[in-house]
JSON list of C-alpha atoms in Angstrom, two decimals:
[
{"chain": "O", "resi": 360, "resn": "ASN", "atom": "CA", "xyz": [-12.11, 1.21, -10.54]},
{"chain": "O", "resi": 361, "resn": "ALA", "atom": "CA", "xyz": [-8.93, 3.28, -10.20]},
{"chain": "O", "resi": 362, "resn": "GLY", "atom": "CA", "xyz": [-6.47, 0.44, -9.42]},
{"chain": "O", "resi": 363, "resn": "VAL", "atom": "CA", "xyz": [-3.09, 1.85, -8.35]},
{"chain": "O", "resi": 364, "resn": "THR", "atom": "CA", "xyz": [-2.74, 5.64, -8.38]},
{"chain": "O", "resi": 365, "resn": "GLN", "atom": "CA", "xyz": [0.63, 7.39, -8.19]},
{"chain": "O", "resi": 366, "resn": "THR", "atom": "CA", "xyz": [1.29, 11.08, -7.70]},
{"chain": "O", "resi": 367, "resn": "PRO", "atom": "CA", "xyz": [2.97, 13.19, -8.92]},
{"chain": "O", "resi": 368, "resn": "LYS", "atom": "CA", "xyz": [3.56, 12.03, -12.51]},
{"chain": "O", "resi": 369, "resn": "PHE", "atom": "CA", "xyz": [6.63, 14.21, -12.95]},
{"chain": "O", "resi": 370, "resn": "ARG", "atom": "CA", "xyz": [8.96, 16.00, -10.53]},
{"chain": "O", "resi": 371, "resn": "ILE", "atom": "CA", "xyz": [12.28, 17.80, -10.66]},
{"chain": "O", "resi": 372, "resn": "LEU", "atom": "CA", "xyz": [14.26, 17.96, -7.42]},
{"chain": "O", "resi": 373, "resn": "LYS", "atom": "CA", "xyz": [17.45, 19.71, -6.54]},
{"chain": "O", "resi": 374, "resn": "ILE", "atom": "CA", "xyz": [20.28, 17.77, -4.92]},
{"chain": "O", "resi": 375, "resn": "GLY", "atom": "CA", "xyz": [19.67, 17.51, -1.18]},
{"chain": "O", "resi": 376, "resn": "GLN", "atom": "CA", "xyz": [15.92, 18.13, -1.33]},
{"chain": "O", "resi": 377, "resn": "SER", "atom": "CA", "xyz": [13.41, 15.62, -0.02]},
{"chain": "O", "resi": 378, "resn": "MET", "atom": "CA", "xyz": [10.05, 14.48, -1.30]},
{"chain": "O", "resi": 379, "resn": "THR", "atom": "CA", "xyz": [7.38, 11.82, -0.91]},
{"chain": "O", "resi": 380, "resn": "LEU", "atom": "CA", "xyz": [6.01, 9.79, -3.79]},
{"chain": "O", "resi": 381, "resn": "GLN", "atom": "CA", "xyz": [2.41, 8.86, -3.12]},
{"chain": "O", "resi": 382, "resn": "CYS", "atom": "CA", "xyz": [0.81, 5.51, -3.95]},
{"chain": "O", "resi": 383, "resn": "THR", "atom": "CA", "xyz": [-2.78, 4.47, -3.29]},
{"chain": "O", "resi": 384, "resn": "GLN", "atom": "CA", "xyz": [-4.66, 1.33, -4.29]},
{"chain": "O", "resi": 385, "resn": "ASP", "atom": "CA", "xyz": [-8.38, 0.61, -4.04]},
{"chain": "O", "resi": 386, "resn": "MET", "atom": "CA", "xyz": [-8.32, -3.18, -4.58]},
{"chain": "O", "resi": 387, "resn": "ASN", "atom": "CA", "xyz": [-7.84, -4.12, -0.91]},
{"chain": "O", "resi": 388, "resn": "HIS", "atom": "CA", "xyz": [-4.51, -5.78, -1.75]},
{"chain": "O", "resi": 389, "resn": "ASN", "atom": "CA", "xyz": [-2.28, -6.59, 1.20]},
{"chain": "O", "resi": 390, "resn": "TYR", "atom": "CA", "xyz": [0.96, -6.68, -0.80]},
{"chain": "O", "resi": 391, "resn": "MET", "atom": "CA", "xyz": [2.47, -3.50, -2.16]},
{"chain": "O", "resi": 392, "resn": "TYR", "atom": "CA", "xyz": [5.82, -2.76, -3.81]},
{"chain": "O", "resi": 393, "resn": "TRP", "atom": "CA", "xyz": [8.03, 0.07, -5.00]},
{"chain": "O", "resi": 394, "resn": "TYR", "atom": "CA", "xyz": [10.25, -0.45, -8.04]},
{"chain": "O", "resi": 395, "resn": "ARG", "atom": "CA", "xyz": [12.54, 1.87, -9.93]},
{"chain": "O", "resi": 396, "resn": "GLN", "atom": "CA", "xyz": [13.17, 1.54, -13.65]},
{"chain": "O", "resi": 397, "resn": "ASP", "atom": "CA", "xyz": [16.31, 2.89, -15.24]},
{"chain": "O", "resi": 398, "resn": "PRO", "atom": "CA", "xyz": [17.01, 2.76, -19.01]},
{"chain": "O", "resi": 399, "resn": "GLY", "atom": "CA", "xyz": [18.45, -0.61, -19.98]},
{"chain": "O", "resi": 400, "resn": "MET", "atom": "CA", "xyz": [18.45, -1.84, -16.38]},
{"chain": "O", "resi": 401, "resn": "GLY", "atom": "CA", "xyz": [15.03, -3.35, -15.82]},
{"chain": "O", "resi": 402, "resn": "LEU", "atom": "CA", "xyz": [12.86, -2.96, -12.75]},
{"chain": "O", "resi": 403, "resn": "LYS", "atom": "CA", "xyz": [14.59, -3.08, -9.37]},
{"chain": "O", "resi": 404, "resn": "LEU", "atom": "CA", "xyz": [12.71, -3.61, -6.09]},
{"chain": "O", "resi": 405, "resn": "ILE", "atom": "CA", "xyz": [13.21, -0.84, -3.52]},
{"chain": "O", "resi": 406, "resn": "TYR", "atom": "CA", "xyz": [10.83, -1.78, -0.70]},
{"chain": "O", "resi": 407, "resn": "TYR", "atom": "CA", "xyz": [7.79, -3.94, -0.25]},
{"chain": "O", "resi": 408, "resn": "SER", "atom": "CA", "xyz": [5.01, -4.40, 2.30]},
{"chain": "O", "resi": 409, "resn": "VAL", "atom": "CA", "xyz": [2.90, -7.41, 3.21]},
{"chain": "O", "resi": 410, "resn": "GLY", "atom": "CA", "xyz": [0.30, -5.40, 5.09]},
{"chain": "O", "resi": 411, "resn": "ALA", "atom": "CA", "xyz": [-0.34, -2.35, 7.22]},
{"chain": "O", "resi": 412, "resn": "GLY", "atom": "CA", "xyz": [2.55, -1.78, 9.61]},
{"chain": "O", "resi": 413, "resn": "ILE", "atom": "CA", "xyz": [4.89, -4.29, 7.91]},
{"chain": "O", "resi": 414, "resn": "THR", "atom": "CA", "xyz": [7.60, -3.30, 5.45]},
{"chain": "O", "resi": 415, "resn": "ASP", "atom": "CA", "xyz": [10.86, -4.82, 4.25]},
{"chain": "O", "resi": 416, "resn": "LYS", "atom": "CA", "xyz": [13.83, -3.89, 2.09]},
{"chain": "O", "resi": 417, "resn": "GLY", "atom": "CA", "xyz": [14.24, -4.95, -1.51]},
{"chain": "O", "resi": 418, "resn": "GLU", "atom": "CA", "xyz": [17.35, -4.92, -3.71]},
{"chain": "O", "resi": 419, "resn": "VAL", "atom": "CA", "xyz": [18.08, -1.16, -3.70]},
{"chain": "O", "resi": 420, "resn": "PRO", "atom": "CA", "xyz": [16.71, 0.46, -0.50]},
{"chain": "O", "resi": 421, "resn": "ASN", "atom": "CA", "xyz": [19.52, 2.93, 0.24]},
{"chain": "O", "resi": 422, "resn": "GLY", "atom": "CA", "xyz": [18.35, 6.54, 0.20]},
{"chain": "O", "resi": 423, "resn": "TYR", "atom": "CA", "xyz": [14.68, 5.64, 0.55]},
{"chain": "O", "resi": 424, "resn": "ASN", "atom": "CA", "xyz": [12.17, 5.07, 3.33]},
{"chain": "O", "resi": 425, "resn": "VAL", "atom": "CA", "xyz": [8.63, 3.74, 3.38]},
{"chain": "O", "resi": 426, "resn": "SER", "atom": "CA", "xyz": [5.70, 3.47, 5.74]},
{"chain": "O", "resi": 427, "resn": "ARG", "atom": "CA", "xyz": [2.42, 1.57, 5.58]},
{"chain": "O", "resi": 428, "resn": "SER", "atom": "CA", "xyz": [-0.16, 2.89, 8.03]},
{"chain": "O", "resi": 429, "resn": "THR", "atom": "CA", "xyz": [-3.19, 1.72, 6.02]},
{"chain": "O", "resi": 430, "resn": "THR", "atom": "CA", "xyz": [-3.92, -1.05, 3.51]},
{"chain": "O", "resi": 431, "resn": "GLU", "atom": "CA", "xyz": [-4.51, 1.52, 0.78]},
{"chain": "O", "resi": 432, "resn": "ASP", "atom": "CA", "xyz": [-1.45, 3.76, 1.03]},
{"chain": "O", "resi": 433, "resn": "PHE", "atom": "CA", "xyz": [2.26, 3.04, 0.59]},
{"chain": "O", "resi": 434, "resn": "PRO", "atom": "CA", "xyz": [4.28, 6.27, 0.28]},
{"chain": "O", "resi": 435, "resn": "LEU", "atom": "CA", "xyz": [7.97, 6.30, -0.67]},
{"chain": "O", "resi": 436, "resn": "ARG", "atom": "CA", "xyz": [10.15, 8.95, 0.93]},
{"chain": "O", "resi": 437, "resn": "LEU", "atom": "CA", "xyz": [13.37, 10.25, -0.62]},
{"chain": "O", "resi": 438, "resn": "GLU", "atom": "CA", "xyz": [15.68, 12.00, 1.81]},
{"chain": "O", "resi": 439, "resn": "LEU", "atom": "CA", "xyz": [18.59, 14.12, 0.57]},
{"chain": "O", "resi": 440, "resn": "ALA", "atom": "CA", "xyz": [17.97, 13.50, -3.13]},
{"chain": "O", "resi": 441, "resn": "ALA", "atom": "CA", "xyz": [20.99, 12.55, -5.26]},
{"chain": "O", "resi": 442, "resn": "PRO", "atom": "CA", "xyz": [21.43, 12.43, -9.07]},
{"chain": "O", "resi": 443, "resn": "SER", "atom": "CA", "xyz": [21.60, 8.61, -8.81]},
{"chain": "O", "resi": 444, "resn": "GLN", "atom": "CA", "xyz": [17.94, 8.66, -7.79]},
{"chain": "O", "resi": 445, "resn": "THR", "atom": "CA", "xyz": [16.91, 10.04, -11.17]},
{"chain": "O", "resi": 446, "resn": "SER", "atom": "CA", "xyz": [14.60, 7.31, -12.42]},
{"chain": "O", "resi": 447, "resn": "VAL", "atom": "CA", "xyz": [11.02, 6.28, -13.09]},
{"chain": "O", "resi": 448, "resn": "TYR", "atom": "CA", "xyz": [9.34, 4.94, -9.98]},
{"chain": "O", "resi": 449, "resn": "PHE", "atom": "CA", "xyz": [6.52, 2.41, -10.09]},
{"chain": "O", "resi": 450, "resn": "CYS", "atom": "CA", "xyz": [4.24, 1.34, -7.30]},
{"chain": "O", "resi": 451, "resn": "ALA", "atom": "CA", "xyz": [2.46, -2.00, -7.58]},
{"chain": "O", "resi": 452, "resn": "SER", "atom": "CA", "xyz": [0.09, -4.14, -5.56]},
{"chain": "O", "resi": 453, "resn": "SER", "atom": "CA", "xyz": [-0.97, -7.78, -5.54]},
{"chain": "O", "resi": 454, "resn": "PRO", "atom": "CA", "xyz": [-3.41, -10.02, -3.67]},
{"chain": "O", "resi": 455, "resn": "ASP", "atom": "CA", "xyz": [-2.21, -12.76, -1.32]},
{"chain": "O", "resi": 456, "resn": "ARG", "atom": "CA", "xyz": [-2.07, -15.30, -4.12]},
{"chain": "O", "resi": 457, "resn": "ILE", "atom": "CA", "xyz": [0.91, -16.38, -6.13]},
{"chain": "O", "resi": 458, "resn": "ASN", "atom": "CA", "xyz": [-0.96, -16.82, -9.40]},
{"chain": "O", "resi": 459, "resn": "TYR", "atom": "CA", "xyz": [-2.06, -13.19, -9.62]},
{"chain": "O", "resi": 460, "resn": "GLY", "atom": "CA", "xyz": [0.23, -10.72, -11.28]},
{"chain": "O", "resi": 461, "resn": "TYR", "atom": "CA", "xyz": [1.00, -7.30, -9.93]},
{"chain": "O", "resi": 462, "resn": "THR", "atom": "CA", "xyz": [-1.12, -4.28, -10.80]},
{"chain": "O", "resi": 463, "resn": "PHE", "atom": "CA", "xyz": [1.18, -1.35, -11.51]},
{"chain": "O", "resi": 464, "resn": "GLY", "atom": "CA", "xyz": [0.58, 2.37, -11.30]},
{"chain": "O", "resi": 465, "resn": "SER", "atom": "CA", "xyz": [1.45, 4.67, -14.18]},
{"chain": "O", "resi": 466, "resn": "GLY", "atom": "CA", "xyz": [4.73, 5.79, -12.62]},
{"chain": "O", "resi": 467, "resn": "THR", "atom": "CA", "xyz": [6.48, 8.92, -11.36]},
{"chain": "O", "resi": 468, "resn": "ARG", "atom": "CA", "xyz": [9.33, 10.31, -13.46]},
{"chain": "O", "resi": 469, "resn": "LEU", "atom": "CA", "xyz": [11.83, 11.94, -11.10]},
{"chain": "O", "resi": 470, "resn": "THR", "atom": "CA", "xyz": [14.81, 14.02, -12.14]},
{"chain": "O", "resi": 471, "resn": "VAL", "atom": "CA", "xyz": [17.40, 15.16, -9.58]},
{"chain": "O", "resi": 472, "resn": "VAL", "atom": "CA", "xyz": [19.57, 18.09, -10.73]},
{"chain": "E", "resi": 147, "resn": "GLU", "atom": "CA", "xyz": [20.59, -14.96, -6.77]},
{"chain": "E", "resi": 148, "resn": "ASP", "atom": "CA", "xyz": [17.72, -15.09, -9.26]},
{"chain": "E", "resi": 149, "resn": "GLN", "atom": "CA", "xyz": [18.60, -14.03, -12.78]},
{"chain": "E", "resi": 150, "resn": "VAL", "atom": "CA", "xyz": [16.43, -13.26, -15.80]},
{"chain": "E", "resi": 151, "resn": "THR", "atom": "CA", "xyz": [17.86, -12.61, -19.26]},
{"chain": "E", "resi": 152, "resn": "GLN", "atom": "CA", "xyz": [15.70, -11.53, -22.17]},
{"chain": "E", "resi": 153, "resn": "SER", "atom": "CA", "xyz": [16.64, -11.62, -25.84]},
{"chain": "E", "resi": 154, "resn": "PRO", "atom": "CA", "xyz": [16.75, -9.95, -28.19]},
{"chain": "E", "resi": 155, "resn": "GLU", "atom": "CA", "xyz": [16.96, -6.49, -26.64]},
{"chain": "E", "resi": 156, "resn": "ALA", "atom": "CA", "xyz": [15.03, -5.09, -29.59]},
{"chain": "E", "resi": 157, "resn": "LEU", "atom": "CA", "xyz": [13.06, -6.70, -32.41]},
{"chain": "E", "resi": 158, "resn": "ARG", "atom": "CA", "xyz": [11.60, -5.05, -35.46]},
{"chain": "E", "resi": 159, "resn": "LEU", "atom": "CA", "xyz": [8.93, -6.95, -37.44]},
{"chain": "E", "resi": 160, "resn": "GLN", "atom": "CA", "xyz": [6.72, -6.27, -40.40]},
{"chain": "E", "resi": 161, "resn": "GLU", "atom": "CA", "xyz": [3.00, -6.57, -39.81]},
{"chain": "E", "resi": 162, "resn": "GLY", "atom": "CA", "xyz": [2.06, -10.25, -40.13]},
{"chain": "E", "resi": 163, "resn": "GLU", "atom": "CA", "xyz": [5.62, -11.50, -39.59]},
{"chain": "E", "resi": 164, "resn": "SER", "atom": "CA", "xyz": [5.52, -13.99, -36.71]},
{"chain": "E", "resi": 165, "resn": "SER", "atom": "CA", "xyz": [8.41, -14.32, -34.26]},
{"chain": "E", "resi": 166, "resn": "SER", "atom": "CA", "xyz": [9.36, -15.23, -30.68]},
{"chain": "E", "resi": 167, "resn": "LEU", "atom": "CA", "xyz": [10.87, -13.47, -27.70]},
{"chain": "E", "resi": 168, "resn": "ASN", "atom": "CA", "xyz": [13.07, -15.39, -25.28]},
{"chain": "E", "resi": 169, "resn": "CYS", "atom": "CA", "xyz": [13.34, -15.27, -21.50]},
{"chain": "E", "resi": 170, "resn": "SER", "atom": "CA", "xyz": [15.96, -17.47, -19.86]},
{"chain": "E", "resi": 171, "resn": "TYR", "atom": "CA", "xyz": [16.04, -17.71, -16.09]},
{"chain": "E", "resi": 172, "resn": "THR", "atom": "CA", "xyz": [18.05, -19.05, -13.18]},
{"chain": "E", "resi": 173, "resn": "VAL", "atom": "CA", "xyz": [16.17, -19.49, -9.93]},
{"chain": "E", "resi": 174, "resn": "SER", "atom": "CA", "xyz": [16.47, -21.82, -6.97]},
{"chain": "E", "resi": 175, "resn": "GLY", "atom": "CA", "xyz": [12.84, -22.88, -7.10]},
{"chain": "E", "resi": 176, "resn": "LEU", "atom": "CA", "xyz": [10.33, -21.42, -9.52]},
{"chain": "E", "resi": 177, "resn": "ARG", "atom": "CA", "xyz": [6.95, -20.41, -8.14]},
{"chain": "E", "resi": 178, "resn": "GLY", "atom": "CA", "xyz": [5.87, -18.63, -11.31]},
{"chain": "E", "resi": 179, "resn": "LEU", "atom": "CA", "xyz": [7.08, -16.91, -14.47]},
{"chain": "E", "resi": 180, "resn": "PHE", "atom": "CA", "xyz": [5.27, -13.75, -15.48]},
{"chain": "E", "resi": 181, "resn": "TRP", "atom": "CA", "xyz": [5.01, -11.84, -18.76]},
{"chain": "E", "resi": 182, "resn": "TYR", "atom": "CA", "xyz": [4.11, -8.16, -18.83]},
{"chain": "E", "resi": 183, "resn": "ARG", "atom": "CA", "xyz": [3.58, -5.64, -21.59]},
{"chain": "E", "resi": 184, "resn": "GLN", "atom": "CA", "xyz": [4.75, -2.04, -21.10]},
{"chain": "E", "resi": 185, "resn": "ASP", "atom": "CA", "xyz": [3.75, 0.84, -23.35]},
{"chain": "E", "resi": 186, "resn": "PRO", "atom": "CA", "xyz": [5.84, 4.06, -23.39]},
{"chain": "E", "resi": 187, "resn": "GLY", "atom": "CA", "xyz": [5.16, 6.25, -20.36]},
{"chain": "E", "resi": 188, "resn": "LYS", "atom": "CA", "xyz": [2.98, 3.64, -18.66]},
{"chain": "E", "resi": 189, "resn": "GLY", "atom": "CA", "xyz": [3.31, 0.97, -16.02]},
{"chain": "E", "resi": 190, "resn": "PRO", "atom": "CA", "xyz": [3.67, -2.71, -16.95]},
{"chain": "E", "resi": 191, "resn": "GLU", "atom": "CA", "xyz": [0.44, -4.56, -17.72]},
{"chain": "E", "resi": 192, "resn": "PHE", "atom": "CA", "xyz": [0.08, -8.19, -16.67]},
{"chain": "E", "resi": 193, "resn": "LEU", "atom": "CA", "xyz": [-0.25, -10.74, -19.48]},
{"chain": "E", "resi": 194, "resn": "PHE", "atom": "CA", "xyz": [0.41, -14.30, -18.26]},
{"chain": "E", "resi": 195, "resn": "THR", "atom": "CA", "xyz": [1.62, -16.46, -15.40]},
{"chain": "E", "resi": 196, "resn": "LEU", "atom": "CA", "xyz": [3.23, -19.86, -16.09]},
{"chain": "E", "resi": 197, "resn": "TYR", "atom": "CA", "xyz": [3.98, -22.33, -13.31]},
{"chain": "E", "resi": 198, "resn": "SER", "atom": "CA", "xyz": [5.48, -25.53, -14.66]},
{"chain": "E", "resi": 199, "resn": "ALA", "atom": "CA", "xyz": [7.46, -26.82, -17.63]},
{"chain": "E", "resi": 200, "resn": "GLY", "atom": "CA", "xyz": [5.24, -27.64, -20.58]},
{"chain": "E", "resi": 201, "resn": "GLU", "atom": "CA", "xyz": [2.58, -25.13, -19.67]},
{"chain": "E", "resi": 202, "resn": "GLU", "atom": "CA", "xyz": [1.22, -22.81, -22.38]},
{"chain": "E", "resi": 203, "resn": "LYS", "atom": "CA", "xyz": [-1.10, -19.81, -22.25]},
{"chain": "E", "resi": 204, "resn": "GLU", "atom": "CA", "xyz": [-2.64, -17.77, -25.05]},
{"chain": "E", "resi": 205, "resn": "LYS", "atom": "CA", "xyz": [-4.14, -14.35, -25.42]},
{"chain": "E", "resi": 206, "resn": "GLU", "atom": "CA", "xyz": [-5.12, -13.07, -28.85]},
{"chain": "E", "resi": 207, "resn": "ARG", "atom": "CA", "xyz": [-1.92, -13.14, -30.97]},
{"chain": "E", "resi": 208, "resn": "LEU", "atom": "CA", "xyz": [0.34, -14.01, -28.01]},
{"chain": "E", "resi": 209, "resn": "LYS", "atom": "CA", "xyz": [1.27, -17.44, -26.74]},
{"chain": "E", "resi": 210, "resn": "ALA", "atom": "CA", "xyz": [3.63, -18.03, -23.81]},
{"chain": "E", "resi": 211, "resn": "THR", "atom": "CA", "xyz": [5.41, -21.32, -23.21]},
{"chain": "E", "resi": 212, "resn": "LEU", "atom": "CA", "xyz": [7.67, -22.54, -20.40]},
{"chain": "E", "resi": 213, "resn": "THR", "atom": "CA", "xyz": [10.53, -25.00, -20.10]},
{"chain": "E", "resi": 214, "resn": "LYS", "atom": "CA", "xyz": [12.76, -25.69, -17.10]},
{"chain": "E", "resi": 215, "resn": "LYS", "atom": "CA", "xyz": [15.24, -23.01, -18.18]},
{"chain": "E", "resi": 216, "resn": "GLU", "atom": "CA", "xyz": [13.39, -20.57, -20.41]},
{"chain": "E", "resi": 217, "resn": "SER", "atom": "CA", "xyz": [10.12, -19.14, -21.59]},
{"chain": "E", "resi": 218, "resn": "PHE", "atom": "CA", "xyz": [9.09, -18.00, -25.04]},
{"chain": "E", "resi": 219, "resn": "LEU", "atom": "CA", "xyz": [6.54, -15.41, -26.01]},
{"chain": "E", "resi": 220, "resn": "HIS", "atom": "CA", "xyz": [5.34, -16.25, -29.50]},
{"chain": "E", "resi": 221, "resn": "ILE", "atom": "CA", "xyz": [3.69, -13.49, -31.50]},
{"chain": "E", "resi": 222, "resn": "THR", "atom": "CA", "xyz": [1.60, -14.68, -34.42]},
{"chain": "E", "resi": 223, "resn": "ALA", "atom": "CA", "xyz": [0.78, -12.30, -37.29]},
{"chain": "E", "resi": 224, "resn": "PRO", "atom": "CA", "xyz": [1.58, -9.20, -35.20]},
{"chain": "E", "resi": 225, "resn": "LYS", "atom": "CA", "xyz": [-0.10, -5.85, -35.74]},
{"chain": "E", "resi": 226, "resn": "PRO", "atom": "CA", "xyz": [1.34, -2.36, -35.14]},
{"chain": "E", "resi": 227, "resn": "GLU", "atom": "CA", "xyz": [-0.65, -2.15, -31.89]},
{"chain": "E", "resi": 228, "resn": "ASP", "atom": "CA", "xyz": [1.46, -5.03, -30.52]},
{"chain": "E", "resi": 229, "resn": "SER", "atom": "CA", "xyz": [4.43, -2.66, -30.44]},
{"chain": "E", "resi": 230, "resn": "ALA", "atom": "CA", "xyz": [5.60, -2.37, -26.82]},
{"chain": "E", "resi": 231, "resn": "THR", "atom": "CA", "xyz": [8.29, -3.54, -24.43]},
{"chain": "E", "resi": 232, "resn": "TYR", "atom": "CA", "xyz": [7.68, -7.07, -23.18]},
{"chain": "E", "resi": 233, "resn": "LEU", "atom": "CA", "xyz": [8.98, -7.87, -19.71]},
{"chain": "E", "resi": 234, "resn": "CYS", "atom": "CA", "xyz": [9.60, -11.27, -18.18]},
{"chain": "E", "resi": 235, "resn": "ALA", "atom": "CA", "xyz": [9.80, -11.83, -14.40]},
{"chain": "E", "resi": 236, "resn": "VAL", "atom": "CA", "xyz": [10.26, -14.77, -12.05]},
{"chain": "E", "resi": 237, "resn": "GLN", "atom": "CA", "xyz": [8.93, -15.44, -8.59]},
{"chain": "E", "resi": 238, "resn": "ALA", "atom": "CA", "xyz": [10.94, -17.88, -6.49]},
{"chain": "E", "resi": 239, "resn": "PHE", "atom": "CA", "xyz": [10.55, -20.03, -3.41]},
{"chain": "E", "resi": 240, "resn": "ARG", "atom": "CA", "xyz": [12.57, -18.40, -0.64]},
{"chain": "E", "resi": 241, "resn": "LEU", "atom": "CA", "xyz": [13.69, -19.64, 2.73]},
{"chain": "E", "resi": 242, "resn": "GLY", "atom": "CA", "xyz": [11.83, -17.87, 5.48]},
{"chain": "E", "resi": 243, "resn": "GLY", "atom": "CA", "xyz": [8.70, -17.55, 3.35]},
{"chain": "E", "resi": 244, "resn": "GLY", "atom": "CA", "xyz": [6.37, -14.67, 3.98]},
{"chain": "E", "resi": 245, "resn": "GLY", "atom": "CA", "xyz": [6.46, -11.58, 1.83]},
{"chain": "E", "resi": 246, "resn": "SER", "atom": "CA", "xyz": [9.76, -12.50, 0.21]},
{"chain": "E", "resi": 247, "resn": "ASN", "atom": "CA", "xyz": [7.95, -15.23, -1.74]},
{"chain": "E", "resi": 248, "resn": "TYR", "atom": "CA", "xyz": [5.93, -12.60, -3.59]},
{"chain": "E", "resi": 249, "resn": "LYS", "atom": "CA", "xyz": [8.86, -10.60, -4.92]},
{"chain": "E", "resi": 250, "resn": "LEU", "atom": "CA", "xyz": [9.43, -10.54, -8.66]},
{"chain": "E", "resi": 251, "resn": "THR", "atom": "CA", "xyz": [12.82, -10.38, -10.39]},
{"chain": "E", "resi": 252, "resn": "PHE", "atom": "CA", "xyz": [12.51, -8.74, -13.80]},
{"chain": "E", "resi": 253, "resn": "GLY", "atom": "CA", "xyz": [14.52, -9.00, -16.99]},
{"chain": "E", "resi": 254, "resn": "LYS", "atom": "CA", "xyz": [15.49, -5.89, -18.92]},
{"chain": "E", "resi": 255, "resn": "GLY", "atom": "CA", "xyz": [12.79, -6.40, -21.53]},
{"chain": "E", "resi": 256, "resn": "THR", "atom": "CA", "xyz": [12.49, -6.73, -25.29]},
{"chain": "E", "resi": 257, "resn": "LEU", "atom": "CA", "xyz": [11.40, -3.68, -27.27]},
{"chain": "E", "resi": 258, "resn": "LEU", "atom": "CA", "xyz": [9.12, -4.90, -30.06]},
{"chain": "E", "resi": 259, "resn": "THR", "atom": "CA", "xyz": [8.32, -2.66, -33.00]},
{"chain": "E", "resi": 260, "resn": "VAL", "atom": "CA", "xyz": [5.81, -3.81, -35.60]},
{"chain": "E", "resi": 261, "resn": "ASN", "atom": "CA", "xyz": [5.80, -1.78, -38.81]},
{"chain": "E", "resi": 262, "resn": "PRO", "atom": "CA", "xyz": [2.64, -1.53, -40.95]}
]
C-alpha cells in the first residue's frame, strides 16, 4: 500500500523555469491538497481538490496551478519559478470524512536559484 | 481567520522526563483539532483527532486533551525515538461548506528532542 507518492524528491530550478510536481494516491480519496512548508512558518495551503475536475485556491496560490483529471493524480505546476518558491512541498489526501486525518506524501524539496 | 499557536517552539527533555506541548487556537467553529508528528525529511504523520472540549485520546506515551481554547499533548516518560516536530492543526466550520470544510490550518510546530 503506497499511500501518497510524490516525485521528484529534490529539484533545483533556475529563475524563470517551469516544472510540475507529481502527486499520486492509491487510497481512492476524493480530497487532495498541496501545502508548502517553509522554515519557522508552518504548512500553508496552496490548492486543494474535492474530486476529479474540481479544484480551488488555498492561502498562497499565486505562481502555481493545479489540475485534477483523475481521482489518483493531483499535479502542481510552477510557472516562471521565483526564489520565493524555494520550499518543501507536500501533497496530502483524505477521505470524505471529517474525523480522518490527512495522509501526507514524503515531500519535494525545491530550490530556485 | 483561523489561528493556531504552538508553544514552546523547541523543547529538550531527558529520557523519562514527562512534559506537555501546548496548542492554542482561535476558530469560528471547531470541527476538529488534529495532532501530527513529523520526522526530519518526511511528511507529517497523523496522530489524533479531537472534536469537543473534555475529550482525551492516548497512543503509547502520548495523550492529547482539548479545551475550548487549547489542546495539550502530554508526553509521559519519553524515549529518544519520540524526538520529532509535533504539529497541531484545526479544521473549522465554514460558510458555503463543501471542500472548504476539510481544510486544515497548521501551527508552526514544536521541535521535541529527547536525550538518552
